Coordinates of C-alpha atoms in Angstrom, one line a residue:
M27 CA -0.1 0.0 0.3
P28 CA 1.3 3.5 -0.7
K29 CA 2.8 5.3 2.1
H30 CA 3.3 9.1 2.7
K31 CA 6.5 10.3 1.1
K32 CA 7.9 13.7 0.6
K33 CA 5.3 15.5 -1.5
N34 CA 6.1 15.7 -5.0
P35 CA 3.6 18.0 -6.6
V36 CA 2.5 17.8 -10.1
Q37 CA 0.7 20.3 -12.4
S38 CA -3.3 19.6 -11.9
H39 CA -5.6 19.4 -14.9
N40 CA -8.5 19.5 -12.8
Q41 CA -9.6 23.1 -11.9
A42 CA -12.7 22.8 -9.5
S43 CA -15.6 21.1 -8.4
T44 CA -18.6 21.4 -10.8
N45 CA -20.7 21.9 -7.7
G46 CA -21.7 25.5 -6.6
Y47 CA -22.9 28.9 -7.6
G48 CA -19.9 29.9 -9.6
S49 CA -19.3 26.4 -11.5
D50 CA -20.6 27.5 -14.8
D51 CA -17.4 29.4 -15.6
D52 CA -15.7 27.6 -18.5
S53 CA -12.2 28.5 -17.1
M54 CA -12.9 26.3 -14.2
F55 CA -12.6 23.1 -16.6
D56 CA -9.7 24.2 -18.8
N57 CA -6.8 21.9 -19.0
E58 CA -4.5 24.5 -17.8
S59 CA -2.8 24.1 -14.4
V60 CA -3.1 28.3 -14.0
F61 CA -6.2 30.0 -14.4
S62 CA -7.4 33.3 -13.5
Y63 CA -11.0 34.8 -13.2
Q64 CA -11.8 38.0 -15.2
S65 CA -13.3 40.4 -12.8
E66 CA -15.8 43.0 -13.5
G67 CA -15.7 46.5 -12.2
P68 CA -13.3 49.3 -12.2
A69 CA -11.2 48.2 -9.0
S70 CA -7.6 48.3 -9.9
T71 CA -5.2 45.4 -9.6
D72 CA -3.1 47.2 -6.8
G73 CA -6.3 47.2 -4.6
T74 CA -6.9 51.1 -5.0
E75 CA -10.6 51.9 -5.3
D76 CA -12.4 54.5 -7.5
V77 CA -14.2 56.5 -4.9
D78 CA -16.8 57.9 -7.3
S79 CA -17.3 54.6 -8.7
N80 CA -18.0 53.1 -5.1
E81 CA -20.4 55.8 -4.4
K82 CA -22.3 54.7 -7.5
Y83 CA -22.4 51.1 -6.4
E84 CA -23.6 52.4 -2.8
D85 CA -26.4 54.1 -4.2
S86 CA -27.4 51.0 -6.3
L87 CA -27.1 49.0 -3.1
S88 CA -29.2 51.3 -1.3
Q89 CA -32.1 51.1 -4.2
A90 CA -31.9 47.3 -4.0
L91 CA -32.2 47.1 -0.2
D92 CA -35.2 49.3 -0.4
N93 CA -36.9 47.0 -3.0
A94 CA -36.0 44.0 -1.2
M95 CA -38.6 45.1 1.5
E96 CA -41.3 45.4 -1.1
K97 CA -44.4 43.2 -1.0
S98 CA -44.0 41.9 -4.6
A99 CA -42.1 38.5 -4.4
Q100 CA -40.7 39.1 -7.8
V101 CA -39.4 42.6 -6.8
R102 CA -37.8 41.3 -3.8
T103 CA -36.0 38.5 -5.6
S104 CA -34.6 40.8 -8.2
A105 CA -33.5 43.2 -5.5
L106 CA -31.7 40.3 -3.5
Q107 CA -29.9 39.2 -6.9
A108 CA -28.7 42.8 -7.4
V109 CA -27.4 43.0 -3.7
C110 CA -25.5 39.9 -4.3
E111 CA -24.1 40.7 -7.7
I112 CA -22.8 44.0 -6.2
L113 CA -21.4 42.4 -3.1
M114 CA -19.7 39.5 -5.2
Q115 CA -17.8 42.2 -7.1
R116 CA -17.1 45.2 -4.7
Y117 CA -15.5 45.2 -1.3
L118 CA -17.6 47.7 0.6
P119 CA -17.1 46.5 4.4
D120 CA -17.9 50.0 5.9
Y121 CA -21.2 50.5 4.0
V122 CA -22.2 46.8 4.4
D123 CA -21.5 46.9 8.3
D124 CA -23.4 50.0 8.7
R125 CA -26.4 48.2 7.3
K126 CA -25.7 44.6 8.8
I127 CA -28.9 44.5 10.9
T128 CA -30.9 45.5 7.9
I129 CA -29.4 42.7 5.7
M130 CA -29.5 40.2 8.5
D131 CA -33.3 40.9 8.7
L132 CA -33.7 40.6 5.1
V133 CA -32.0 37.2 4.8
E134 CA -33.9 35.8 7.6
K135 CA -37.4 36.8 6.3
S136 CA -36.4 35.9 2.8
V137 CA -35.2 32.4 4.0
K138 CA -38.1 31.7 6.2
R139 CA -41.1 33.2 4.2
G140 CA -40.0 33.3 0.6
K141 CA -39.9 30.6 -2.2
G142 CA -37.6 29.5 -4.7
L143 CA -35.1 31.9 -6.2
E144 CA -35.7 34.3 -3.3
Q145 CA -34.8 31.9 -0.7
A146 CA -31.8 30.9 -3.0
W147 CA -30.4 34.6 -3.2
A148 CA -31.0 35.4 0.5
A149 CA -29.0 32.3 1.4
R150 CA -26.0 33.5 -0.7
L151 CA -26.4 36.8 0.6
A152 CA -25.8 35.5 4.1
A153 CA -22.3 34.3 3.1
L154 CA -21.5 37.3 1.2
L155 CA -22.4 39.4 4.2
V156 CA -19.8 37.7 6.3
I157 CA -17.3 37.9 3.4
Q158 CA -17.7 41.7 3.4
V159 CA -17.5 42.4 7.3
G160 CA -15.5 39.7 8.5
N161 CA -15.8 37.0 11.2
D162 CA -19.1 38.4 13.0
E163 CA -20.4 36.0 15.8
E164 CA -23.7 37.8 15.8
I165 CA -24.4 37.1 12.2
I166 CA -23.2 33.4 12.4
K167 CA -25.4 32.8 15.5
T168 CA -28.3 34.5 14.1
L169 CA -28.3 33.0 10.4
T170 CA -26.9 29.5 11.0
P171 CA -30.2 28.2 12.5
V172 CA -32.1 30.0 9.8
L173 CA -30.2 28.2 7.2
R174 CA -30.1 25.1 8.8
T175 CA -33.8 24.6 9.1
A176 CA -34.3 25.5 5.4
A177 CA -31.7 23.1 4.2
L178 CA -33.2 20.3 6.2
D179 CA -36.8 21.0 5.1
P180 CA -38.1 18.8 2.5
S181 CA -40.8 21.2 1.5
V182 CA -38.3 23.7 0.4
G183 CA -36.9 23.6 -3.1
Y184 CA -33.9 21.7 -3.9
D185 CA -31.9 24.7 -5.4
A186 CA -32.7 26.8 -2.2
R187 CA -31.7 24.1 0.1
A188 CA -28.4 23.6 -2.0
K189 CA -27.7 27.4 -1.5
C190 CA -28.5 27.3 2.2
C191 CA -26.0 24.2 2.5
M192 CA -23.1 26.3 0.8
S193 CA -23.8 29.2 2.8
L194 CA -24.1 27.2 5.9
G195 CA -20.8 25.6 5.4
L196 CA -18.9 28.7 4.5
L197 CA -20.4 30.8 7.6
N198 CA -19.4 28.2 9.9
F199 CA -15.9 27.5 8.3
L200 CA -15.1 31.2 8.5
G201 CA -16.4 31.9 12.3
N202 CA -17.3 29.0 14.3
D203 CA -14.5 27.8 16.8
D204 CA -16.9 25.4 18.6
L205 CA -15.7 22.2 17.1
G206 CA -18.8 20.2 18.8
A207 CA -21.2 22.6 16.9
V208 CA -19.2 21.7 13.5
L209 CA -19.5 18.0 14.0
E210 CA -23.1 18.4 14.7
L211 CA -23.6 20.6 11.4
M212 CA -21.6 17.9 9.6
K213 CA -24.1 15.1 10.8
N214 CA -26.7 17.5 9.4
F215 CA -25.2 17.6 6.0
E216 CA -24.8 13.8 6.0
T217 CA -28.6 13.3 6.5
I218 CA -29.1 15.1 3.1
F219 CA -26.4 13.6 0.9
A220 CA -27.0 10.1 2.5
A221 CA -30.0 9.9 0.0
S222 CA -27.2 9.3 -2.7
Y223 CA -25.8 6.5 -0.9
L224 CA -26.0 3.0 -2.5
K225 CA -29.3 1.1 -1.9
G226 CA -29.4 -2.0 0.4
D227 CA -29.0 -4.0 -3.0
N228 CA -26.0 -2.0 -3.8
S229 CA -27.8 -0.4 -6.6
A230 CA -27.3 3.3 -7.5
S231 CA -29.6 5.9 -5.8
S232 CA -32.6 6.8 -7.8
A233 CA -32.3 10.6 -6.7
N234 CA -32.9 12.9 -9.7
A235 CA -30.7 15.7 -11.0
D236 CA -32.0 18.4 -8.7
A237 CA -31.9 16.4 -5.8
A238 CA -28.3 15.0 -6.6
S239 CA -27.3 18.9 -7.0
L240 CA -28.5 19.4 -3.5
H241 CA -26.6 16.1 -2.1
A242 CA -23.5 17.5 -4.0
A243 CA -23.7 20.9 -2.3
A244 CA -24.1 19.2 1.3
L245 CA -21.2 16.8 0.5
S246 CA -19.0 19.8 -0.6
S247 CA -19.9 21.6 2.7
W248 CA -19.1 18.6 4.7
G249 CA -15.7 18.6 3.2
L250 CA -15.1 22.2 3.8
L251 CA -15.8 21.6 7.5
L252 CA -13.6 18.7 7.6
T253 CA -10.7 21.1 6.8
L254 CA -11.1 22.5 10.4
L255 CA -10.8 19.2 12.2
P256 CA -7.3 18.0 13.4
P257 CA -5.9 14.9 11.5
S258 CA -5.8 13.0 14.8
D259 CA -9.6 13.3 15.4
V260 CA -10.5 12.6 11.7
A261 CA -8.5 9.4 11.9
N262 CA -9.9 8.4 15.3
M263 CA -13.6 9.2 14.1
V264 CA -13.3 7.0 11.1
E265 CA -12.6 4.1 13.3
K266 CA -15.7 4.6 15.4
P267 CA -18.9 4.0 14.0
G268 CA -21.7 6.6 14.7
N269 CA -19.2 9.6 14.6
F270 CA -18.5 9.8 10.9
P271 CA -20.0 8.4 7.7
S272 CA -18.8 5.0 7.1
I273 CA -16.2 4.7 4.4
K274 CA -18.4 1.8 2.6
N275 CA -21.1 4.4 2.2
L276 CA -18.9 7.3 0.9
L277 CA -17.4 4.7 -1.7
G278 CA -20.9 4.1 -2.8
L279 CA -21.1 7.8 -3.9
L280 CA -18.4 7.0 -6.4
H281 CA -21.2 4.9 -8.3
S282 CA -23.8 8.0 -8.4
A283 CA -25.3 8.4 -11.7
H284 CA -24.6 12.1 -11.4
L285 CA -21.5 13.9 -12.1
D286 CA -21.8 16.6 -9.3
V287 CA -21.9 13.6 -6.8
R288 CA -19.1 11.5 -8.2
V289 CA -16.6 14.6 -8.5
N290 CA -17.3 15.9 -5.1
A291 CA -17.0 12.2 -3.6
G292 CA -13.7 11.8 -5.5
E293 CA -12.4 15.1 -4.2
L294 CA -13.6 14.4 -0.6
F295 CA -11.7 10.9 -0.6
A296 CA -8.5 12.8 -1.4
L297 CA -9.2 15.4 1.2
L298 CA -9.9 12.6 3.7
Y299 CA -6.8 10.7 2.7
E300 CA -4.6 13.9 2.9
T301 CA -6.1 14.7 6.3
G302 CA -5.9 11.3 7.7
R303 CA -2.4 10.6 6.6
A304 CA -0.8 13.5 8.3
H305 CA -1.7 11.6 11.7
D306 CA -1.4 7.9 10.6
E307 CA 0.3 6.7 7.3
D308 CA -1.6 3.6 7.3
F309 CA -4.8 5.5 7.3
L310 CA -7.5 4.0 5.1
D311 CA -5.3 1.2 3.9
D312 CA -8.1 -1.5 4.3
Y313 CA -10.2 0.5 1.6
L314 CA -7.2 1.4 -0.9
P315 CA -7.6 -1.5 -3.2
E316 CA -11.4 -0.7 -3.9
L317 CA -10.8 3.1 -3.8
I318 CA -7.9 2.7 -6.4
D319 CA -10.0 0.3 -8.7
V320 CA -13.0 2.7 -8.7
T321 CA -10.8 5.7 -9.2
K322 CA -8.9 4.2 -12.1
K323 CA -12.4 3.2 -13.8
L324 CA -13.6 6.8 -13.4
A325 CA -10.3 8.4 -14.6
T326 CA -10.5 6.3 -17.9
D327 CA -14.4 6.4 -18.3
S328 CA -15.2 6.8 -21.8
H329 CA -18.9 5.9 -21.9
K330 CA -20.6 7.8 -24.8
Y331 CA -23.9 8.1 -22.9
R332 CA -22.1 10.9 -20.8
A333 CA -21.9 14.4 -22.2
K334 CA -18.3 15.1 -23.6
R335 CA -17.7 17.9 -21.1
D336 CA -18.8 15.7 -18.1
R337 CA -16.4 12.9 -19.3
K338 CA -13.6 15.7 -19.6
T339 CA -14.4 16.8 -16.1
Q340 CA -14.6 13.4 -14.6
R341 CA -11.4 12.1 -16.2
A342 CA -9.5 15.3 -15.1
T343 CA -10.8 15.0 -11.3
F344 CA -10.2 11.5 -10.9
R345 CA -6.7 11.5 -12.6
D346 CA -5.5 13.7 -9.9
V347 CA -7.2 11.8 -7.1
M348 CA -5.6 8.6 -8.6
H349 CA -2.2 10.1 -8.8
Y350 CA -2.3 11.4 -5.4
I351 CA -3.6 8.2 -3.7
E352 CA -1.2 6.0 -5.7
E353 CA 1.9 8.2 -5.9
D354 CA 1.4 10.8 -3.1
T355 CA 1.5 13.5 -5.9
S356 CA -0.7 16.6 -5.1
P357 CA -1.9 18.8 -7.6
E358 CA -0.8 22.3 -7.9
I359 CA -3.1 25.1 -9.3
N360 CA -1.5 28.4 -9.5
V361 CA -4.1 31.1 -9.2
R362 CA -3.3 34.7 -10.5
F363 CA -5.0 38.0 -9.4
G364 CA -3.7 41.2 -10.1
R365 CA 0.0 41.2 -9.8
E366 CA -0.2 38.3 -7.2
S367 CA -0.7 34.7 -7.1
V368 CA -1.7 31.8 -4.8
C369 CA -0.7 28.3 -5.2
L370 CA -3.4 25.6 -4.2
D371 CA -0.8 23.0 -3.4
S372 CA -3.1 21.0 -1.1
W373 CA -6.6 19.5 -1.4
A374 CA -7.6 21.4 1.8
L375 CA -6.6 24.8 0.4
H376 CA -8.2 23.6 -3.0
H377 CA -11.5 22.9 -1.4
Q378 CA -11.6 26.1 0.6
Y379 CA -10.6 28.4 -2.4
T380 CA -13.4 26.4 -4.2
S381 CA -16.0 27.1 -1.8
F382 CA -15.1 31.0 -1.9
C383 CA -15.5 30.9 -5.7
N384 CA -18.9 29.2 -5.5
V385 CA -20.2 32.1 -3.5
M386 CA -18.4 35.1 -5.3
G387 CA -17.9 33.7 -8.7
P388 CA -15.6 35.9 -10.9
G389 CA -15.5 38.6 -8.2
I390 CA -13.1 36.3 -6.3
N391 CA -10.4 38.4 -7.7
N392 CA -11.2 41.7 -6.6
H393 CA -11.9 40.1 -3.0
L394 CA -8.5 38.4 -3.2
V395 CA -6.8 41.8 -4.0
E396 CA -8.7 44.0 -1.5
N397 CA -10.5 42.1 1.0
E398 CA -8.5 41.9 4.3
F399 CA -10.7 39.2 5.9
V400 CA -10.5 37.0 2.7
R401 CA -6.6 37.6 2.5
D402 CA -6.4 36.7 6.2
V403 CA -8.3 33.2 5.5
M404 CA -6.2 32.6 2.5
Q405 CA -3.1 33.6 4.6
L406 CA -1.9 35.9 1.7
G407 CA -0.6 38.5 4.1
A408 CA -0.7 42.3 3.6
R409 CA -2.3 43.8 0.7
L410 CA 0.1 44.4 -2.2
T411 CA 0.2 48.2 -2.0
E412 CA 1.5 47.8 1.5
L413 CA 4.3 45.6 0.6
E414 CA 7.1 48.4 -0.1
G415 CA 9.0 47.7 -3.2
L416 CA 7.3 44.3 -4.2
Q417 CA 6.7 45.7 -7.7
K418 CA 10.3 46.2 -8.2
L419 CA 11.6 42.7 -7.4
T420 CA 13.1 40.6 -10.2
K421 CA 11.2 37.7 -11.7
A422 CA 13.7 35.4 -9.6
E423 CA 13.0 37.4 -6.5
K424 CA 9.3 37.0 -6.9
R425 CA 9.4 33.5 -7.4
F426 CA 11.5 33.1 -4.3
Y427 CA 9.2 35.5 -2.3
N428 CA 6.0 33.2 -3.5
A429 CA 7.7 30.3 -2.3
E430 CA 8.6 31.6 1.0
S431 CA 4.9 32.7 1.4
F432 CA 3.7 29.1 0.4
K433 CA 5.9 27.5 3.1
A434 CA 4.8 29.8 5.7
R435 CA 1.1 29.5 4.9
T436 CA 1.6 25.7 5.2
K437 CA 3.4 25.9 8.6
A438 CA 0.5 28.2 9.8
R439 CA -2.4 25.9 8.6
N440 CA -0.4 22.8 10.3
K441 CA 0.1 24.8 13.5
N442 CA -3.4 25.8 13.8
R443 CA -4.7 22.6 13.1
D444 CA -2.6 21.0 15.9
K445 CA -4.1 23.5 18.3
R446 CA -7.6 22.3 17.6
S447 CA -9.3 19.6 19.4
A448 CA -12.6 17.7 18.9
V449 CA -14.5 15.8 21.4
V450 CA -14.7 12.2 20.2
N451 CA -17.2 9.9 22.2

């Protein structure tokens, strides 16, 4: 069985999960290992803002917030969409913080009383609110129960429930330090994606495409919260029934008829393997033969009944998963934004970045440049304009600077993980 060796990263052909808000961007499925979103809006790459332009956006936001209180459901839905689209593209922390209570009230009312698209946009706004103002305990404590109730309510539409799952995962990843509460939320997510487990006769789930999208969203959010857990706790929980989904059931997700579920399950196994092996070099050894066999089949799948783009996405994903499990070679994805770049050199970091993309879409570039909270979460350090003389560095010096930054981020992530502890019964 493969053991953990010194990491030998390879360039990845897989760009991101097909699940989520921003997954329809074609650049996410290119075969290039380096990609960059093209952001809208006039924000410059060095983080400076056009004051007049921001005032225009703030005026538009004020009008949209007023419209979000109208009686017409159609008007409210369009207004919530407008608010989200502006907050995706622009970093306006002071304006948003001044209206935090108003926005929280809008989200709560629309998720509880709205229908369909109104609930979906309101759920997305919850995550954008935290991204704008930073880790805010009041927002997370107020909106988590609202989003959780809607996500678990079978009378709510599949798409709205999926958006609630995505926002729930991101909110609690960004601001919940209570690992007991995190584990409870992970169990909630499992009750949702468990509907895609194999049936008792080992046949695939009969979930339709809409239901499968919900299951994929819950699975993705479950994986995001997994990145908060210390490797030792993950390894221990896998061995204790009841604390964790069974590996057999998770393997069954790889046989789903739906691409979103298969891809998310494949990336989850890579993430789980990466986390567990950081503590125990024999982690998942008993399941590796079956996992490798299924992964190889999916990495070379050429069934013509699948769409060409689906086959391309699936093969790219599972090639990366297969290389990591068999050879301990992690995919590296270099993401450029402005004059900077970040290297997604672990499955955990890739999963976290993808979760941001799912909420912010192409606007992720502006936030990586300007948003101090997002930069802190991604451990990018101070904004570029505050790094004196960086623009004067030679190419070799920049490569050295970036390499040192990657090492520092990796050490910081490992250190923070070691300090966490979860209660395992």
